[in-house]
Short mmCIF file of N, CA, C and O in Angstrom, two decimals:
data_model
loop_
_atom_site.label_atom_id
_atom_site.label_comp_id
_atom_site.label_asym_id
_atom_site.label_seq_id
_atom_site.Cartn_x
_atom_site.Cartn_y
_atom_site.Cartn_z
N UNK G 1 0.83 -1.18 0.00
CA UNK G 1 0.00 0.00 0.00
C UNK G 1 0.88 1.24 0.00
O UNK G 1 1.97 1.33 0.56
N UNK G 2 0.17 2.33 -0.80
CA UNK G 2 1.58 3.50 -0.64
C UNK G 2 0.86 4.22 1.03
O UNK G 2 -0.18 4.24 1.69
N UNK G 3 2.29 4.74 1.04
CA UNK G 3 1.96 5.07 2.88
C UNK G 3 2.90 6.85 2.55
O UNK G 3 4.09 7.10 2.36
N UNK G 4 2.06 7.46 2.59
CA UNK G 4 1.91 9.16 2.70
C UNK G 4 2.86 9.31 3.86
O UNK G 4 3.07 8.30 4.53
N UNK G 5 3.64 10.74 4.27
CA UNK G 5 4.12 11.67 4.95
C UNK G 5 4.49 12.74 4.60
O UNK G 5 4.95 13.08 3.52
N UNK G 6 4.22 13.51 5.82
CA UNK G 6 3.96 15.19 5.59
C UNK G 6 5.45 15.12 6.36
O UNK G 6 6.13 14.29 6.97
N UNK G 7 5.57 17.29 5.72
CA UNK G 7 6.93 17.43 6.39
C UNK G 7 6.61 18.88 6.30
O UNK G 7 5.64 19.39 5.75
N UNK G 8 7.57 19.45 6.94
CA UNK G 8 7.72 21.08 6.49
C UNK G 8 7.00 21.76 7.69
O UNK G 8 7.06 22.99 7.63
N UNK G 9 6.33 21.26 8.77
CA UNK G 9 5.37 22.05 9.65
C UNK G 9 6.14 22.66 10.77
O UNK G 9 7.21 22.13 11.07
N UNK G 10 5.88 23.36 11.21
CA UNK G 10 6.20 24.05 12.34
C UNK G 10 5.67 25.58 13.22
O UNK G 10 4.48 25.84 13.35
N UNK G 11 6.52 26.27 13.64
CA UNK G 11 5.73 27.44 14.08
C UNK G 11 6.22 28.94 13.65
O UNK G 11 7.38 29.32 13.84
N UNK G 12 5.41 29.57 13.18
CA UNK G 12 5.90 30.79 12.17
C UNK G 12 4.93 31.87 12.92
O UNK G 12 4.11 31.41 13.71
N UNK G 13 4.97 33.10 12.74
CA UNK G 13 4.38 34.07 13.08
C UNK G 13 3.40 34.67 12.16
O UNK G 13 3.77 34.82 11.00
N UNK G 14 2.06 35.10 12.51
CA UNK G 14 1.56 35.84 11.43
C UNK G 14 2.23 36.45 10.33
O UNK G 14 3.23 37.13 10.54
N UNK G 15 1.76 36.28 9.12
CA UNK G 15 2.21 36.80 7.94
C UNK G 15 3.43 36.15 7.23
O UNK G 15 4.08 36.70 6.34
N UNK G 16 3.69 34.63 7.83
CA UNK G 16 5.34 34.11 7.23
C UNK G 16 4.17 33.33 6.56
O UNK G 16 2.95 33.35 6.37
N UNK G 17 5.59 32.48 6.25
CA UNK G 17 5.06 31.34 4.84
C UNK G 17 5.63 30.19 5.45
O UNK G 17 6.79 30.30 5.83
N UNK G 18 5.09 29.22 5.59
CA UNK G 18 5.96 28.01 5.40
C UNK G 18 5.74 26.43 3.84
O UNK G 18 4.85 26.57 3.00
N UNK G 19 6.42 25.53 3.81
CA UNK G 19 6.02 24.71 2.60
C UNK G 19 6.07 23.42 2.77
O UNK G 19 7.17 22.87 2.83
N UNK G 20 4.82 22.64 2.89
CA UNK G 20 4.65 21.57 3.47
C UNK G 20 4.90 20.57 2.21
O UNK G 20 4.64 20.93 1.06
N UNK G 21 5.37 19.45 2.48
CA UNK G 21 6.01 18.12 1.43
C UNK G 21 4.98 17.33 1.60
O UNK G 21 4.49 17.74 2.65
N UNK G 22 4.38 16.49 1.25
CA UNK G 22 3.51 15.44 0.88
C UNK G 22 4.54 14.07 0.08
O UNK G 22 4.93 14.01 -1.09
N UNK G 23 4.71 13.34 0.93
CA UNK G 23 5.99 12.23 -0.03
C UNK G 23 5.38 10.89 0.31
O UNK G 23 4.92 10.56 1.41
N UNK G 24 5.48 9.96 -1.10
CA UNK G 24 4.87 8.60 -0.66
C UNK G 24 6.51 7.58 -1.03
O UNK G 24 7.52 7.77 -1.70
N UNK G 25 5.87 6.22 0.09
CA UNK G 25 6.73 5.01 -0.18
C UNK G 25 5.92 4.24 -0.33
O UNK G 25 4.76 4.33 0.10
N UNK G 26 6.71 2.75 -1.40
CA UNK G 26 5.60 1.87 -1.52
C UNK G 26 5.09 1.86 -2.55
O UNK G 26 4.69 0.76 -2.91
N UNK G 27 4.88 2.95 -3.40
CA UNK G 27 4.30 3.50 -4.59
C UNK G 27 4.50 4.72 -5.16
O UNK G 27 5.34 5.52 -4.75
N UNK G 28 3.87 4.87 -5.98
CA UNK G 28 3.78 6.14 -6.62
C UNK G 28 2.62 7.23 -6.64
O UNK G 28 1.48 6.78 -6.77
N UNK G 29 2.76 8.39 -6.55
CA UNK G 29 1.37 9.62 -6.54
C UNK G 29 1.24 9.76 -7.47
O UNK G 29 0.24 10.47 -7.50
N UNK G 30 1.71 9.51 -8.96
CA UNK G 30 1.42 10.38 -9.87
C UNK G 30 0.05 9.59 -10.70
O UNK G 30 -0.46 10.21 -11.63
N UNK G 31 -0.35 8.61 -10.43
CA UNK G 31 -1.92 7.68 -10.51
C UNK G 31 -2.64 8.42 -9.73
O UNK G 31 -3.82 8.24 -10.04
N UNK G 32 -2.49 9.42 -8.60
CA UNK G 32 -3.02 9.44 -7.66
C UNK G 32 -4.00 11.27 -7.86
O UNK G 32 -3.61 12.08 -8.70
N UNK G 33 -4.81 11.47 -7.25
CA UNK G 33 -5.17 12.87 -6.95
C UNK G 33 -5.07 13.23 -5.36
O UNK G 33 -5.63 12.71 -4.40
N UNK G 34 -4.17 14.25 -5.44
CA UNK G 34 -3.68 14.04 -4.16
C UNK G 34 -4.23 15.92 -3.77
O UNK G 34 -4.04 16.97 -4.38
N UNK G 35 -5.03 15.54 -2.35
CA UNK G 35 -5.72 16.61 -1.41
C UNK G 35 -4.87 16.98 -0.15
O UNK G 35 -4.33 16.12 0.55
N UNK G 36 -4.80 18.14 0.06
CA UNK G 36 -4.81 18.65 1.53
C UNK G 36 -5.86 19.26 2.13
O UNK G 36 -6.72 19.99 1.64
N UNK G 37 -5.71 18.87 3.26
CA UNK G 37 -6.68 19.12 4.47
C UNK G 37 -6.11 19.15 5.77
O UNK G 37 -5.21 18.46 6.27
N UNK G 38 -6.71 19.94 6.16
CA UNK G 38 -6.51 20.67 7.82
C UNK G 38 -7.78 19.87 8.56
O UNK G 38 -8.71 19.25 8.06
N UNK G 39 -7.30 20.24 10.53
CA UNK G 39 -8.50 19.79 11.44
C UNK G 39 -7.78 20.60 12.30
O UNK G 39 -6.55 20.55 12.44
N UNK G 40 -8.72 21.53 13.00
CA UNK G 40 -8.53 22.17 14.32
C UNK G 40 -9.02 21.25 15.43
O UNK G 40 -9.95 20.47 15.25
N UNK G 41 -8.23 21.39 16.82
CA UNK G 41 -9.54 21.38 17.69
C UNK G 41 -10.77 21.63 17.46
O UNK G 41 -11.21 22.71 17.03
N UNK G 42 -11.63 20.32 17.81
CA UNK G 42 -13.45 21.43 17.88
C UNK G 42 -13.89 21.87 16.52
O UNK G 42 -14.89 22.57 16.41
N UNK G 43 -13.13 21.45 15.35
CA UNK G 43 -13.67 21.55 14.05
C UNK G 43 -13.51 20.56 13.09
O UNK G 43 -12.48 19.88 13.08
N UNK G 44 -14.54 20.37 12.18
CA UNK G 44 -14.04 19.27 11.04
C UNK G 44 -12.80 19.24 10.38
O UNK G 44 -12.09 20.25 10.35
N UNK G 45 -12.46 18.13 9.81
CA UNK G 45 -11.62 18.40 8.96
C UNK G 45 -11.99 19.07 7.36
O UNK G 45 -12.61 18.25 6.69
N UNK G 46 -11.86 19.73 6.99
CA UNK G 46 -11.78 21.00 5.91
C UNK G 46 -10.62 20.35 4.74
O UNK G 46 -9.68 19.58 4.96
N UNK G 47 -11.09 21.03 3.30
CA UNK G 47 -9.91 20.40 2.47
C UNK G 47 -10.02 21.61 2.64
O UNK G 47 -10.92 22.31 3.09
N UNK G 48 -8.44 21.95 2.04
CA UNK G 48 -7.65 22.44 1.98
C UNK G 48 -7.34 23.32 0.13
O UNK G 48 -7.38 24.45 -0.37
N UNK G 49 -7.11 22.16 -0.18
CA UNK G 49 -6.50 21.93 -1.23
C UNK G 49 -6.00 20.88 -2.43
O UNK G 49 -5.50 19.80 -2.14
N UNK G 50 -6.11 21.14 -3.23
CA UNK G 50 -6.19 19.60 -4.32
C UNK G 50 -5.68 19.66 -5.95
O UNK G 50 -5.94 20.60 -6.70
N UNK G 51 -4.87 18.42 -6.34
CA UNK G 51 -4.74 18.82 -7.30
C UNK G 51 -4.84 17.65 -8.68
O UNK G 51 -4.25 16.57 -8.62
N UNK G 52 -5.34 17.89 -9.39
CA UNK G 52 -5.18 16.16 -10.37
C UNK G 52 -4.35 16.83 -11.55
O UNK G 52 -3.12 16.78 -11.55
N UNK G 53 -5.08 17.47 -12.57
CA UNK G 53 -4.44 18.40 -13.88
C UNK G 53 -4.49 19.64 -13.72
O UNK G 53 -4.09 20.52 -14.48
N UNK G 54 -5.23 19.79 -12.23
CA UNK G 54 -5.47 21.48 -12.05
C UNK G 54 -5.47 21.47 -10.44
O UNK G 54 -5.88 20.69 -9.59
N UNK G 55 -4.91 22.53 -10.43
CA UNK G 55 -5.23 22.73 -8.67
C UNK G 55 -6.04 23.65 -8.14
O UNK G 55 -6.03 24.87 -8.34
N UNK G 56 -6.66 23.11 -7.54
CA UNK G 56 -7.98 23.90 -6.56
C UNK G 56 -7.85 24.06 -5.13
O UNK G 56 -7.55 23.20 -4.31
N UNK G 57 -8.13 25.40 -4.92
CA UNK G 57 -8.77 26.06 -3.35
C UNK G 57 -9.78 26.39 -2.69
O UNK G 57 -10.69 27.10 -3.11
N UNK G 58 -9.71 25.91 -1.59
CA UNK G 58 -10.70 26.05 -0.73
C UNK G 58 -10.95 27.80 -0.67
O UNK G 58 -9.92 28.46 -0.68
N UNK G 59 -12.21 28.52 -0.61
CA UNK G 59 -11.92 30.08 -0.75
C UNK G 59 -11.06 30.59 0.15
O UNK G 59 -10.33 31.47 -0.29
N UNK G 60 -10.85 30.11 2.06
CA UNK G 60 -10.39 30.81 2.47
C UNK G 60 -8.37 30.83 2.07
O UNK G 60 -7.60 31.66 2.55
N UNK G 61 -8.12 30.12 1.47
CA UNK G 61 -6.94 30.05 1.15
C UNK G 61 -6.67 30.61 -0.48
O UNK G 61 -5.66 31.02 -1.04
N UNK G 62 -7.75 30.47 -0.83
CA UNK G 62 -6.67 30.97 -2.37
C UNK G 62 -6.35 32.32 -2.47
O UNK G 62 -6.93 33.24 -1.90
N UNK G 63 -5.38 32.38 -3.22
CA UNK G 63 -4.41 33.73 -3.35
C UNK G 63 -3.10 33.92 -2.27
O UNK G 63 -2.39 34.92 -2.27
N UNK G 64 -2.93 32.75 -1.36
CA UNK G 64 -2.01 32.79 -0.19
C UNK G 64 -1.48 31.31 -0.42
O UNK G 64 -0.28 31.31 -0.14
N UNK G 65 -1.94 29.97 -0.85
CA UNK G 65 -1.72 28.95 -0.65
C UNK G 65 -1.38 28.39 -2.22
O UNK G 65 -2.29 28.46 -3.04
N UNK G 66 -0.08 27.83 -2.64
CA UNK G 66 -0.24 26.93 -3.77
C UNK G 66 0.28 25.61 -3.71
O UNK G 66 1.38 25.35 -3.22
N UNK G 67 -0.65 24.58 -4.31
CA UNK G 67 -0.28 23.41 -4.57
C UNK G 67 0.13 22.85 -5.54
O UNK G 67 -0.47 22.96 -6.62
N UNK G 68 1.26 22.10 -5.42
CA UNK G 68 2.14 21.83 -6.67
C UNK G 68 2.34 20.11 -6.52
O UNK G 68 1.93 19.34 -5.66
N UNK G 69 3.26 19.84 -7.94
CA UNK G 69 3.74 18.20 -7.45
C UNK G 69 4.80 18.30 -8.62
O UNK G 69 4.78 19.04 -9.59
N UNK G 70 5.87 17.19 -8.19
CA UNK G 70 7.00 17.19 -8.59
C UNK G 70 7.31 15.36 -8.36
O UNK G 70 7.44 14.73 -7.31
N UNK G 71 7.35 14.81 -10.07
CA UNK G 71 6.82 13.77 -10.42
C UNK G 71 7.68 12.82 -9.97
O UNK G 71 7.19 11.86 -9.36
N UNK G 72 9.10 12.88 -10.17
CA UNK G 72 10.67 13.01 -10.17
C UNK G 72 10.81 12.89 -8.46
O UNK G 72 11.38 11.89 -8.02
N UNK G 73 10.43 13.62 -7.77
CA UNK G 73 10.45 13.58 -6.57
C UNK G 73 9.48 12.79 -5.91
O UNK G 73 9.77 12.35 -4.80
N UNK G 74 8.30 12.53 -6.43
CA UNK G 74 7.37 11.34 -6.02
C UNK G 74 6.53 12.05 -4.67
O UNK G 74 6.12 11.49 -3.65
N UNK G 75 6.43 13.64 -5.12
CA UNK G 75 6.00 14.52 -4.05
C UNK G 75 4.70 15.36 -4.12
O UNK G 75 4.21 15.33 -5.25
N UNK G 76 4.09 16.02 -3.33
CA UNK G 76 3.10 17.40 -3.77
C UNK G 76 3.43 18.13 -2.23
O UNK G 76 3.50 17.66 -1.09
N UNK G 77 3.62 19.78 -2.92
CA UNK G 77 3.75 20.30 -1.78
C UNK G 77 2.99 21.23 -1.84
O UNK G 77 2.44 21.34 -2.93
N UNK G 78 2.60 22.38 -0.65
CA UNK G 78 1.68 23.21 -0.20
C UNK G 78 2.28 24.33 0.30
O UNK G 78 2.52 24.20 1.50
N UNK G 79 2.67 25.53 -0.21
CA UNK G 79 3.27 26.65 -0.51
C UNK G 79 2.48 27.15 0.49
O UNK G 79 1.39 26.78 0.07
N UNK G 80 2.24 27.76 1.56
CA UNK G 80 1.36 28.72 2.77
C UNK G 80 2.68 30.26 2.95
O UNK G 80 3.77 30.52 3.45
N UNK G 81 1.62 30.86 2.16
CA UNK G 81 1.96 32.50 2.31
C UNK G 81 1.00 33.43 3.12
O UNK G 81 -0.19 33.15 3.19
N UNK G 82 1.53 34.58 3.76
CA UNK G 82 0.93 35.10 4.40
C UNK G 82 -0.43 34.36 5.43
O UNK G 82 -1.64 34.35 5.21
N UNK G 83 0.32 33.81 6.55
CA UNK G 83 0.14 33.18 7.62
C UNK G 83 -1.11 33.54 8.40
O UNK G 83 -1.13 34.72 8.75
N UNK G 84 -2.00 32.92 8.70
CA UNK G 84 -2.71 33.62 9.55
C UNK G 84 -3.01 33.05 10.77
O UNK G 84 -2.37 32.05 11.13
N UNK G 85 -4.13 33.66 11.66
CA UNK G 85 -3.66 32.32 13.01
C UNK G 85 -4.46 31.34 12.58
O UNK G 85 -4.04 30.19 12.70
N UNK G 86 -5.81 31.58 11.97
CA UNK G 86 -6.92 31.04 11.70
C UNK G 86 -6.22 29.68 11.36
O UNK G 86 -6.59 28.62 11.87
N UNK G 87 -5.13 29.76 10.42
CA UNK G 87 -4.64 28.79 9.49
C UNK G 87 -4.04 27.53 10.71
O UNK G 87 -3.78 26.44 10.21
N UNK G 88 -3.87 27.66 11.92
CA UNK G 88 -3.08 26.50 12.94
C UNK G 88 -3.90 25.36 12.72
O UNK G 88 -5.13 25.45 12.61
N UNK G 89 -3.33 24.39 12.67
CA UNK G 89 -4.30 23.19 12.43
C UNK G 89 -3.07 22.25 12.10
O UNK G 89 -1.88 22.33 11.80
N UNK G 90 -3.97 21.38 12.30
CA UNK G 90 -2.84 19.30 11.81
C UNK G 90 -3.21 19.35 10.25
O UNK G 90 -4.39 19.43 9.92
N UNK G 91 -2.48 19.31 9.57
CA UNK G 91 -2.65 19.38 8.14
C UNK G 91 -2.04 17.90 7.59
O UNK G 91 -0.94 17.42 7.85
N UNK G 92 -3.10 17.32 6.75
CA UNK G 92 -2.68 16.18 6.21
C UNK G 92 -2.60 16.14 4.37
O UNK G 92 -3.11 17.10 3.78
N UNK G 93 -2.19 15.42 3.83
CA UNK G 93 -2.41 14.98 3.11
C UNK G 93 -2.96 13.38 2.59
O UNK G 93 -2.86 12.37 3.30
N UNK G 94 -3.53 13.41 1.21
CA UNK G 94 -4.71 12.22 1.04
C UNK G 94 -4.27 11.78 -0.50
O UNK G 94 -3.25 12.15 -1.09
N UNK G 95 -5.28 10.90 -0.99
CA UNK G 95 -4.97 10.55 -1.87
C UNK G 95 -6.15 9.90 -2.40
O UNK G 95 -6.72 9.15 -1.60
N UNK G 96 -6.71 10.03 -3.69
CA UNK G 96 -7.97 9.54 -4.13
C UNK G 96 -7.87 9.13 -5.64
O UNK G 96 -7.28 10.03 -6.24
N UNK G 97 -8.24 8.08 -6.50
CA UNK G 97 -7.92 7.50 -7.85
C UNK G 97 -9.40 7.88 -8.25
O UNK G 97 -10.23 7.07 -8.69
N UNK G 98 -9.62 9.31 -8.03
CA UNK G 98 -10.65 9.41 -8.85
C UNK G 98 -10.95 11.11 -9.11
O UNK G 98 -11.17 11.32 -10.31
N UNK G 99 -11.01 12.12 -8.42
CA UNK G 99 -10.95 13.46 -8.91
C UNK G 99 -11.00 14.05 -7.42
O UNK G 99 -11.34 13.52 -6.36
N UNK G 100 -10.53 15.37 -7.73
CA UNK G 100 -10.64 16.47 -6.55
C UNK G 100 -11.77 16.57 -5.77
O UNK G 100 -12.75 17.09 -6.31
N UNK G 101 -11.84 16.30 -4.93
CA UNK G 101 -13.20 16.35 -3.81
C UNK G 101 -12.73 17.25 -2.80
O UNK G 101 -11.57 17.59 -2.54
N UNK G 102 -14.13 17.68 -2.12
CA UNK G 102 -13.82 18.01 -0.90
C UNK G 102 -14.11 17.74 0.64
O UNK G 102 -14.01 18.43 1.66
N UNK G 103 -14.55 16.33 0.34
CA UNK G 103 -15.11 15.24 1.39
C UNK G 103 -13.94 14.75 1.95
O UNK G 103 -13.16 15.58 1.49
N UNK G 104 -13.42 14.18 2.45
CA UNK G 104 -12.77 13.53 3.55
C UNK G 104 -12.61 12.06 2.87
O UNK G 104 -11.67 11.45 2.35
N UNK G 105 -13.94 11.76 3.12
CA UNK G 105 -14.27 10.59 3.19
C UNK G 105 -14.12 9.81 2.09
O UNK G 105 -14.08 8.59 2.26
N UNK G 106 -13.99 10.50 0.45
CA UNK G 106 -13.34 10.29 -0.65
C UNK G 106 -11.93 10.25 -0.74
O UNK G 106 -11.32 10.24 -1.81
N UNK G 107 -11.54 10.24 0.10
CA UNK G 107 -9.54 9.70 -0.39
C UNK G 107 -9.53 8.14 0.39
O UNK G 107 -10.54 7.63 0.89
N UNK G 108 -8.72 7.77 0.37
CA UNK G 108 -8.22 6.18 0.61
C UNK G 108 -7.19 6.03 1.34
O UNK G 108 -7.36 5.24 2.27
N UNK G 109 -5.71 6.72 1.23
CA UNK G 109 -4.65 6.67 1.89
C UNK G 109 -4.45 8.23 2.23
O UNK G 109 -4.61 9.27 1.58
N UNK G 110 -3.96 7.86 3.76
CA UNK G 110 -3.57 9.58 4.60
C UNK G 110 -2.28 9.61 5.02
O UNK G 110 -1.69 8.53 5.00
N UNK G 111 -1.68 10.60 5.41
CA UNK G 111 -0.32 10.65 6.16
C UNK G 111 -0.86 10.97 7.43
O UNK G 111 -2.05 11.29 7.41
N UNK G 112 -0.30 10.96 8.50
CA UNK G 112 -0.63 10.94 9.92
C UNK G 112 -0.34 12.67 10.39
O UNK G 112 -0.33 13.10 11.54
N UNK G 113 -0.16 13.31 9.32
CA UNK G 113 -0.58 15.12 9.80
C UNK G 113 0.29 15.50 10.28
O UNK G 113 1.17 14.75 10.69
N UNK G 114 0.35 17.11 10.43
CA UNK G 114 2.15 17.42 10.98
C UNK G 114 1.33 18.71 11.16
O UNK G 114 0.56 19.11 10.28
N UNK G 115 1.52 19.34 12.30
CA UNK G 115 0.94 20.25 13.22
C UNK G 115 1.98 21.58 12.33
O UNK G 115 3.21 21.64 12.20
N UNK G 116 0.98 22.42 11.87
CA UNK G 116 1.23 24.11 12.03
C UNK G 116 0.46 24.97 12.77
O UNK G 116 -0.76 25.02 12.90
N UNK G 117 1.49 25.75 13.31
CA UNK G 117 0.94 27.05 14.25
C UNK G 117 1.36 28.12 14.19
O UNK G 117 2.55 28.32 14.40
N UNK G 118 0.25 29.46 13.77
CA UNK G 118 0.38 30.54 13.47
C UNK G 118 0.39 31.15 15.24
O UNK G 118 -0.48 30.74 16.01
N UNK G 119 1.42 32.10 15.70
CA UNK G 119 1.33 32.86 16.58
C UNK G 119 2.24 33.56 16.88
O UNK G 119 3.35 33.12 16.55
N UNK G 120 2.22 34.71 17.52
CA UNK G 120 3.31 35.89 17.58
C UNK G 120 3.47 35.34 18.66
O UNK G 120 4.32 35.76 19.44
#
């Protein structure tokens, strides 16, 4: 089975950027449509972000957030510009053999999430 991990998280201050990695073993992503998604405390999990031939945003992120993939590297990463606090959350990445959703419950394989936190 391919088995997902996130990287890149940590703690930045309002208004930084940080760039989260999405990397599989086991297999390959590029069969794959591969989503990000966040979960706060006390809230659902939310996509994020997604990409198959095109990449799509959730509204509160676009124009601050881009998602990319790099085939060669067997990766997709998540570009977060201009930081906000709103944005703290366990952010995962997913994986679905069928198109961009924004259900949850439509991907198949997850990485186990890697905590970002926006705070001065």
């Amino acid at each position: 089975q391919v088995q997902l991990v996130e990287s890149g998280g940590g703690l930045v201050q309002p208004g930084g950027s940080l760039r989260l990695s999405c990397t599989a073993s086991g297999g390959t992503l590029n069969y794959y449509v591969i989503g990000w998604f966040r979960q706060a405390p006390g809230k659902e999990r939310e996509g994020v972000a997604c990409i198959s031939s095109d990449p799509y945003y959730a509204d509160s992120v676009k124009g601050r957030f881009t998602i990319s993939r790099d085939f060669e590297e067997n990766a997709v990463y998540l570009q977060m510009n201009n930081l906000k606090p709103d944005d703290t959350s366990v952010y995962y990445c997913a994986s679905t053999p069928v198109r961009c959703r924004w259900s949850a419950s439509e991907y198949d394989y997850w990485g186990q999430g890697i905590q970002v936190t926006i705070s001065s």
